[in-house]
Amino acid sequence: MSLPFIDLAAQQARLRPALDRAIARVLDSGQYVMGREVVELERQLAEFCGVKHCLACANGTDALQLALMALGIKAGDAVFVPSFTFAATAEVVPLTGATPVFVDVLPDTFNMDPESLKRAIAHARAIGLNPACVIPVDLFGLPADYDALNPIAWENGMKVIGDSAQGWGGVYKGRIAGALCDISTTSFFPAKPLGCYGDGGAVFTDDDELAALVNSLRQHGMGKDRYEYARIGINSRMDTIQAAILIEKLSIYADEIEARQDVAQRYSQALSGRYETPSIPEGLKSIWAQYTIKVGSAEERDALQARCREAGVPTAIYYPIPLHVQGAYSAFPADPAGLPVTENLAGRVVSLPMHPYLASQVQDGIVAAVLG
Ligand SMILES: Cc1ncc(COP(=O)(O)O)c(C=O)c1O
């Protein structure tokens, strides 16, 4: 057995004729950047998650940077981020001149811990920073606990940017990830649950003013007219071909999210007797960007991965080294109580193949390899 970790080919086979037609339409139009399909995609994405504005851009990292720039985040500001995430969440903060402050996560959901956030805010103030923004991450597809995190941010005069690169479209108490805080972002990197065939990203907000700012900032700080500049911006436009591809993929996204529930449920049924399987709080729905279990120790994880490799089953570790201990980030402040949960998880998590087209017989083989 030799399996893909994410089977993009199965999805492409399902959509190929429609994708070919969509790409051909863009080739015929000659509008290769920010063309008609980009505007249509923005409309559909905004409708899907229930926000007023969606602004497409070049990738999920730029989406975060655009959000920070639109909020006016600057030197002297503290931006609170988890350490147990992909580097992009923290990377954008120093690029604005602000300081990332690392916050621990909860052991069951892997998402930002509100109590750790409170300690980190007090610490940031004590060292002379201005608490300005919180970036919860919807890790592995599960929305963060926005009802707990938003009030802490707002009471402290901060804004919340939801990093939904892995969780866009997930459900949080009847609402959809992308619409759970002041401004949200996502990534359309090919391996993401809603991915294109290159790089892409988007920013979501209900705030007219923030939307206008992001629109300007993604086009070099454009003013009212084409060669008039109101502010310093960046170049982060979306390619029309990627938008055309995403429109086709969005048409089956809800169906794929449901198929992912079945795959996750089958894993949990088969593995929960032996390992700690993901825990989804009441009223929430993950989009299962990853299916991640916790094993007893790093040694046990090495053995599991070796067994799987032998059987041709790919596994992955997200994330083996927390950001706050990495060379690039270790000088930045963190929750003064430390980040024990993050450090523990880094040594124990392992992710299994996950995509909507994972057949149950194939999954049986994966489970057999995992259990050994
Ligand atoms: C949590 C998180 N934030 C941000 C990003 C950045 O997205 P992109 O790769 O599109 O820049 C990613 C994905 O790569 C991610 O997983």
Short mmCIF file of C-alpha atoms and ligand atoms in Angstrom, two decimals:
data_model
loop_
_atom_site.label_atom_id
_atom_site.label_comp_id
_atom_site.label_asym_id
_atom_site.label_seq_id
_atom_site.Cartn_x
_atom_site.Cartn_y
_atom_site.Cartn_z
CA MET A 1 0.00 0.00 0.00
CA SER A 2 1.30 3.49 -0.85
CA LEU A 3 -1.17 6.25 -0.09
CA PRO A 4 -1.28 10.00 -0.51
CA PHE A 5 -1.59 12.02 2.72
CA ILE A 6 -4.12 14.24 0.93
CA ASP A 7 -5.64 12.88 -2.29
CA LEU A 8 -5.98 15.95 -4.51
CA ALA A 9 -6.17 13.73 -7.60
CA ALA A 10 -9.49 12.17 -6.52
CA GLN A 11 -11.05 15.62 -6.17
CA GLN A 12 -9.60 16.71 -9.50
CA ALA A 13 -11.07 13.66 -11.24
CA ARG A 14 -14.50 14.64 -9.89
CA LEU A 15 -14.20 18.24 -11.12
CA ARG A 16 -11.89 18.02 -14.12
CA PRO A 17 -14.30 18.89 -16.98
CA ALA A 18 -15.67 21.88 -15.05
CA LEU A 19 -12.14 23.01 -14.12
CA ASP A 20 -11.00 22.76 -17.74
CA ARG A 21 -13.93 24.89 -18.88
CA ALA A 22 -13.38 27.44 -16.09
CA ILE A 23 -9.67 27.81 -16.88
CA ALA A 24 -10.41 28.10 -20.61
CA ARG A 25 -12.88 30.92 -19.92
CA VAL A 26 -10.16 32.88 -18.11
CA LEU A 27 -7.67 32.25 -20.94
CA ASP A 28 -10.26 33.58 -23.39
CA SER A 29 -11.02 36.64 -21.23
CA GLY A 30 -7.44 37.89 -21.06
CA GLN A 31 -8.09 39.21 -17.51
CA TYR A 32 -5.42 37.24 -15.66
CA VAL A 33 -5.22 39.15 -12.38
CA MET A 34 -8.23 40.30 -10.31
CA GLY A 35 -10.60 39.55 -13.19
CA ARG A 36 -14.35 38.90 -13.16
CA GLU A 37 -14.03 35.47 -11.47
CA VAL A 38 -12.22 37.06 -8.51
CA VAL A 39 -15.18 39.36 -7.88
CA GLU A 40 -17.62 36.45 -8.23
CA LEU A 41 -15.54 34.26 -5.89
CA GLU A 42 -15.46 37.03 -3.27
CA ARG A 43 -19.25 37.26 -3.44
CA GLN A 44 -19.67 33.50 -3.03
CA LEU A 45 -17.13 33.20 -0.19
CA ALA A 46 -18.75 36.08 1.73
CA GLU A 47 -22.16 34.44 1.32
CA PHE A 48 -20.87 31.01 2.39
CA CYS A 49 -19.59 32.21 5.75
CA GLY A 50 -22.09 35.02 6.25
CA VAL A 51 -19.94 38.16 6.21
CA LYS A 52 -20.44 41.44 4.37
CA HIS A 53 -17.01 41.66 2.73
CA CYS A 54 -14.52 39.17 1.30
CA LEU A 55 -11.29 40.42 -0.26
CA ALA A 56 -9.22 37.86 -2.12
CA CYS A 57 -5.44 38.15 -2.07
CA ALA A 58 -2.28 36.28 -3.02
CA ASN A 59 -1.95 33.85 -0.07
CA GLY A 60 -2.96 33.25 3.54
CA THR A 61 0.16 34.88 4.96
CA ASP A 62 -0.53 38.12 3.08
CA ALA A 63 -4.14 37.92 4.27
CA LEU A 64 -2.89 38.07 7.88
CA GLN A 65 -0.47 40.87 7.08
CA LEU A 66 -3.18 42.86 5.29
CA ALA A 67 -5.46 42.45 8.32
CA LEU A 68 -2.73 43.71 10.67
CA MET A 69 -1.94 46.64 8.36
CA ALA A 70 -5.63 47.55 8.07
CA LEU A 71 -5.89 47.60 11.88
CA GLY A 72 -2.91 49.94 12.02
CA ILE A 73 -0.76 47.56 14.08
CA LYS A 74 2.68 49.13 14.61
CA ALA A 75 5.89 49.18 16.64
CA GLY A 76 5.21 49.06 20.37
CA ASP A 77 2.04 46.98 19.90
CA ALA A 78 1.69 43.46 21.28
CA VAL A 79 -0.05 40.87 19.10
CA PHE A 80 -1.02 37.68 20.93
CA VAL A 81 -0.55 34.46 18.96
CA PRO A 82 -0.40 30.76 19.74
CA SER A 83 2.99 29.08 19.52
CA PHE A 84 1.40 25.80 18.41
CA THR A 85 0.65 26.89 14.83
CA PHE A 86 2.21 27.31 11.41
CA ALA A 87 4.92 30.01 11.37
CA ALA A 88 2.87 32.41 9.22
CA THR A 89 0.58 33.30 12.16
CA ALA A 90 3.50 34.85 14.08
CA GLU A 91 5.75 35.78 11.15
CA VAL A 92 3.56 38.64 9.96
CA VAL A 93 3.66 40.42 13.33
CA PRO A 94 7.32 41.59 13.33
CA LEU A 95 6.86 42.55 9.68
CA THR A 96 4.50 45.30 10.89
CA GLY A 97 7.02 46.37 13.55
CA ALA A 98 4.87 44.93 16.38
CA THR A 99 5.86 42.24 18.89
CA PRO A 100 4.34 38.75 18.87
CA VAL A 101 3.53 37.49 22.39
CA PHE A 102 3.09 33.73 22.61
CA VAL A 103 0.07 32.17 24.30
CA ASP A 104 -0.48 28.53 25.30
CA VAL A 105 -3.23 26.29 23.90
CA LEU A 106 -5.80 23.99 25.50
CA PRO A 107 -4.87 20.30 25.67
CA ASP A 108 -8.16 19.02 24.21
CA THR A 109 -8.86 21.40 21.32
CA PHE A 110 -5.25 22.57 20.60
CA ASN A 111 -6.67 26.12 20.33
CA MET A 112 -5.78 29.31 22.24
CA ASP A 113 -6.19 29.10 26.03
CA PRO A 114 -8.16 32.14 27.34
CA GLU A 115 -6.45 32.00 30.76
CA SER A 116 -3.00 31.98 29.16
CA LEU A 117 -4.10 34.93 27.01
CA LYS A 118 -5.01 36.90 30.15
CA ARG A 119 -1.60 36.23 31.71
CA ALA A 120 0.17 37.16 28.47
CA ILE A 121 -1.75 40.48 28.25
CA ALA A 122 -0.73 41.43 31.81
CA HIS A 123 2.86 40.49 31.03
CA ALA A 124 2.91 42.51 27.79
CA ARG A 125 1.71 45.60 29.70
CA ALA A 126 4.30 45.02 32.43
CA ILE A 127 7.11 45.09 29.87
CA GLY A 128 5.82 48.27 28.25
CA LEU A 129 3.96 46.93 25.21
CA ASN A 130 0.53 48.12 24.10
CA PRO A 131 -1.87 45.15 23.80
CA ALA A 132 -3.38 45.70 20.33
CA CYS A 133 -4.54 42.47 18.72
CA VAL A 134 -5.20 38.76 19.29
CA ILE A 135 -4.86 36.14 16.53
CA PRO A 136 -6.62 32.90 17.49
CA VAL A 137 -5.98 30.04 15.05
CA ASP A 138 -8.63 27.48 14.04
CA LEU A 139 -6.07 24.73 14.29
CA PHE A 140 -6.51 21.53 12.27
CA GLY A 141 -9.95 22.75 11.16
CA LEU A 142 -11.62 23.36 14.54
CA PRO A 143 -12.79 26.92 15.30
CA ALA A 144 -11.09 28.50 18.33
CA ASP A 145 -13.28 29.46 21.31
CA TYR A 146 -14.21 32.94 20.08
CA ASP A 147 -16.95 33.45 22.71
CA ALA A 148 -14.22 33.20 25.36
CA LEU A 149 -11.45 35.00 23.46
CA ASN A 150 -13.31 37.94 21.84
CA PRO A 151 -14.50 39.49 25.15
CA ILE A 152 -11.00 39.29 26.66
CA ALA A 153 -9.62 41.09 23.62
CA TRP A 154 -12.40 43.67 23.43
CA GLU A 155 -12.31 44.45 27.19
CA ASN A 156 -8.62 45.21 26.74
CA GLY A 157 -9.24 47.50 23.76
CA MET A 158 -7.92 44.98 21.24
CA LYS A 159 -9.14 43.65 17.90
CA VAL A 160 -9.35 39.96 16.98
CA ILE A 161 -8.04 38.50 13.73
CA GLY A 162 -9.20 34.90 13.22
CA ASP A 163 -6.57 32.84 11.39
CA SER A 164 -8.93 30.42 9.63
CA ALA A 165 -6.31 29.15 7.16
CA GLN A 166 -7.08 25.63 8.39
CA GLY A 167 -10.63 26.12 9.59
CA TRP A 168 -12.54 28.33 7.18
CA GLY A 169 -16.11 27.04 6.88
CA GLY A 170 -16.10 25.22 10.22
CA VAL A 171 -19.11 25.68 12.49
CA TYR A 172 -19.07 27.54 15.82
CA LYS A 173 -22.40 27.57 17.69
CA GLY A 174 -24.46 28.12 14.55
CA ARG A 175 -22.02 30.53 12.92
CA ILE A 176 -19.30 29.87 10.35
CA ALA A 177 -15.53 30.29 10.76
CA GLY A 178 -14.57 33.37 8.79
CA ALA A 179 -17.32 35.34 10.51
CA LEU A 180 -16.49 34.87 14.19
CA CYS A 181 -14.48 37.99 15.06
CA ASP A 182 -13.47 41.46 13.82
CA ILE A 183 -11.58 40.27 10.76
CA SER A 184 -10.70 36.75 9.56
CA THR A 185 -8.31 35.30 7.06
CA THR A 186 -7.86 32.08 5.14
CA SER A 187 -5.45 30.32 2.81
CA PHE A 188 -6.19 28.53 -0.46
CA PHE A 189 -2.85 26.71 -0.55
CA PRO A 190 -3.49 23.46 -2.49
CA ALA A 191 -3.39 21.21 0.60
CA LYS A 192 -5.93 23.30 2.51
CA PRO A 193 -9.53 21.99 2.72
CA LEU A 194 -10.51 24.64 0.15
CA GLY A 195 -7.37 24.88 -1.96
CA CYS A 196 -6.58 26.20 -5.43
CA TYR A 197 -3.76 25.11 -7.79
CA GLY A 198 -1.23 27.66 -6.63
CA ASP A 199 -1.28 30.28 -3.90
CA GLY A 200 -4.35 32.21 -2.80
CA GLY A 201 -5.89 33.75 0.30
CA ALA A 202 -8.71 35.95 1.50
CA VAL A 203 -9.71 38.43 4.21
CA PHE A 204 -13.25 38.55 5.66
CA THR A 205 -14.94 41.30 7.65
CA ASP A 206 -18.29 42.98 8.31
CA ASP A 207 -16.53 46.32 8.82
CA ASP A 208 -16.88 48.62 5.76
CA GLU A 209 -13.88 50.72 6.73
CA LEU A 210 -11.55 47.75 7.28
CA ALA A 211 -12.71 46.23 3.97
CA ALA A 212 -11.91 49.45 2.10
CA LEU A 213 -8.48 49.57 3.72
CA VAL A 214 -7.68 45.93 2.82
CA ASN A 215 -8.83 46.61 -0.74
CA SER A 216 -6.42 49.53 -1.00
CA LEU A 217 -3.54 47.81 0.83
CA ARG A 218 -3.62 44.72 -1.40
CA GLN A 219 -3.15 46.98 -4.44
CA HIS A 220 -0.10 49.03 -3.36
CA GLY A 221 -2.17 51.36 -1.18
CA MET A 222 -4.22 52.52 -4.15
CA GLY A 223 -6.38 55.63 -3.65
CA LYS A 224 -9.49 56.56 -5.63
CA ASP A 225 -7.75 56.40 -8.98
CA ARG A 226 -5.44 53.86 -10.49
CA TYR A 227 -2.12 55.68 -10.11
CA GLU A 228 -3.02 57.59 -6.96
CA TYR A 229 -1.68 56.21 -3.68
CA ALA A 230 -3.29 56.98 -0.33
CA ARG A 231 -1.00 54.79 1.83
CA ILE A 232 1.87 52.32 1.66
CA GLY A 233 0.53 48.94 0.60
CA ILE A 234 1.73 45.64 -0.84
CA ASN A 235 1.09 43.70 -4.02
CA SER A 236 -1.26 40.89 -3.03
CA ARG A 237 -3.79 40.34 -5.78
CA MET A 238 -5.43 37.05 -6.69
CA ASP A 239 -4.88 35.40 -10.06
CA THR A 240 -8.12 35.00 -12.01
CA ILE A 241 -7.34 31.37 -12.91
CA GLN A 242 -7.10 30.52 -9.20
CA ALA A 243 -10.43 32.24 -8.55
CA ALA A 244 -12.06 30.29 -11.40
CA ILE A 245 -10.71 27.04 -9.92
CA LEU A 246 -11.91 27.99 -6.44
CA ILE A 247 -15.45 28.73 -7.68
CA GLU A 248 -15.68 25.13 -8.93
CA LYS A 249 -14.19 23.73 -5.72
CA LEU A 250 -16.47 25.86 -3.54
CA SER A 251 -19.47 24.31 -5.29
CA ILE A 252 -18.64 20.94 -3.67
CA TYR A 253 -17.07 22.26 -0.46
CA ALA A 254 -20.09 21.72 1.82
CA ASP A 255 -20.40 18.18 0.50
CA GLU A 256 -16.68 17.57 1.11
CA ILE A 257 -16.93 18.92 4.66
CA GLU A 258 -19.65 16.32 5.32
CA ALA A 259 -17.51 13.54 3.80
CA ARG A 260 -14.66 14.60 6.11
CA GLN A 261 -16.99 14.13 9.12
CA ASP A 262 -17.50 10.48 8.14
CA VAL A 263 -13.77 9.87 7.73
CA ALA A 264 -13.01 11.49 11.10
CA GLN A 265 -15.78 9.53 12.82
CA ARG A 266 -14.45 6.23 11.45
CA TYR A 267 -10.94 7.06 12.70
CA SER A 268 -12.21 8.02 16.14
CA GLN A 269 -14.30 4.86 16.47
CA ALA A 270 -11.34 2.68 15.52
CA LEU A 271 -8.62 4.46 17.48
CA SER A 272 -10.16 5.94 20.62
CA GLY A 273 -9.61 2.79 22.70
CA ARG A 274 -5.87 3.10 22.19
CA TYR A 275 -5.05 6.79 21.61
CA GLU A 276 -6.41 10.20 22.53
CA THR A 277 -8.54 11.10 19.52
CA PRO A 278 -9.70 14.67 18.71
CA SER A 279 -12.30 16.18 20.97
CA ILE A 280 -14.90 18.46 19.38
CA PRO A 281 -16.79 20.69 21.84
CA GLU A 282 -20.61 20.74 21.75
CA GLY A 283 -21.95 23.02 19.00
CA LEU A 284 -18.71 23.05 16.99
CA LYS A 285 -17.84 21.31 13.73
CA SER A 286 -14.30 20.85 12.48
CA ILE A 287 -13.54 20.83 8.76
CA TRP A 288 -10.75 18.35 9.54
CA ALA A 289 -7.83 20.02 7.81
CA GLN A 290 -5.93 17.42 9.84
CA TYR A 291 -6.94 14.38 11.83
CA THR A 292 -4.50 14.47 14.75
CA ILE A 293 -4.18 12.01 17.61
CA LYS A 294 -2.09 12.17 20.78
CA VAL A 295 0.15 9.24 21.66
CA GLY A 296 1.74 8.56 25.06
CA SER A 297 5.27 9.73 24.31
CA ALA A 298 7.68 10.77 21.57
CA GLU A 299 9.14 7.22 21.56
CA GLU A 300 5.71 5.71 21.08
CA ARG A 301 5.12 8.18 18.26
CA ASP A 302 8.40 7.20 16.57
CA ALA A 303 7.30 3.56 16.68
CA LEU A 304 3.85 4.39 15.27
CA GLN A 305 5.37 6.39 12.42
CA ALA A 306 7.86 3.61 11.66
CA ARG A 307 5.03 1.03 11.53
CA CYS A 308 3.04 3.25 9.19
CA ARG A 309 6.04 3.95 6.94
CA GLU A 310 6.62 0.21 6.65
CA ALA A 311 2.99 -0.26 5.57
CA GLY A 312 3.16 2.63 3.04
CA VAL A 313 0.94 4.88 5.17
CA PRO A 314 2.14 8.51 5.36
CA THR A 315 1.89 10.37 8.66
CA ALA A 316 2.94 13.91 9.59
CA ILE A 317 3.77 15.91 12.70
CA TYR A 318 2.11 19.31 12.98
CA TYR A 319 4.03 20.87 14.69
CA PRO A 320 7.22 19.26 15.97
CA ILE A 321 8.90 22.45 17.26
CA PRO A 322 6.73 25.15 18.88
CA LEU A 323 7.43 28.64 17.55
CA HIS A 324 8.44 30.16 20.91
CA VAL A 325 11.50 27.88 21.15
CA GLN A 326 12.65 28.41 17.55
CA GLY A 327 15.68 30.57 16.81
CA ALA A 328 13.67 33.15 14.89
CA TYR A 329 11.12 33.61 17.68
CA SER A 330 12.72 32.68 21.02
CA ALA A 331 13.53 36.30 21.95
CA PHE A 332 9.86 37.35 21.84
CA PRO A 333 7.77 37.40 25.04
CA ALA A 334 5.37 34.66 26.10
CA ASP A 335 2.87 33.82 28.85
CA PRO A 336 5.04 34.13 31.99
CA ALA A 337 3.63 30.80 33.25
CA GLY A 338 5.28 29.13 30.25
CA LEU A 339 3.64 27.12 27.46
CA PRO A 340 3.60 23.61 28.97
CA VAL A 341 0.65 22.34 26.91
CA THR A 342 2.21 23.47 23.64
CA GLU A 343 5.52 21.82 24.55
CA ASN A 344 3.80 18.60 25.59
CA LEU A 345 1.70 18.44 22.40
CA ALA A 346 4.71 18.98 20.15
CA GLY A 347 6.15 15.71 21.47
CA ARG A 348 2.95 13.68 21.23
CA VAL A 349 0.81 14.66 18.22
CA VAL A 350 0.69 12.79 14.95
CA SER A 351 -1.60 13.43 11.98
CA LEU A 352 -3.04 10.71 9.75
CA PRO A 353 -4.07 10.80 6.08
CA MET A 354 -7.24 12.91 5.83
CA HIS A 355 -9.30 13.95 2.83
CA PRO A 356 -12.94 13.61 1.74
CA TYR A 357 -12.24 10.75 -0.68
CA LEU A 358 -10.72 8.28 1.80
CA ALA A 359 -12.60 5.01 1.20
CA SER A 360 -13.46 2.96 4.29
CA GLN A 361 -11.49 -0.11 3.09
CA VAL A 362 -8.40 2.04 2.61
CA GLN A 363 -8.97 3.59 5.99
CA ASP A 364 -9.15 0.11 7.55
CA GLY A 365 -5.62 -0.49 6.25
CA ILE A 366 -4.40 2.81 7.77
CA VAL A 367 -6.00 1.95 11.11
CA ALA A 368 -4.38 -1.49 11.07
CA ALA A 369 -0.95 0.09 10.50
CA VAL A 370 -1.52 2.69 13.24
CA LEU A 371 -2.61 0.06 15.78
CA GLY A 372 0.17 -2.30 14.73
C1 LIG B 1 -2.55 28.47 10.50
C2 LIG B 1 -2.01 29.00 9.20
N1 LIG B 1 -1.89 30.33 9.04
C3 LIG B 1 -1.44 30.86 7.89
C4 LIG B 1 -1.07 30.07 6.82
C5 LIG B 1 -0.49 30.73 5.62
O1 LIG B 1 -1.14 30.48 4.43
P1 LIG B 1 -0.34 30.52 3.04
O2 LIG B 1 0.52 29.31 2.96
O3 LIG B 1 -1.43 30.55 2.01
O4 LIG B 1 0.45 31.79 3.03
C6 LIG B 1 -1.21 28.67 6.94
C7 LIG B 1 -0.94 27.73 5.84
O5 LIG B 1 0.02 27.56 5.22
C8 LIG B 1 -1.66 28.12 8.17
O6 LIG B 1 -1.77 26.80 8.33
#
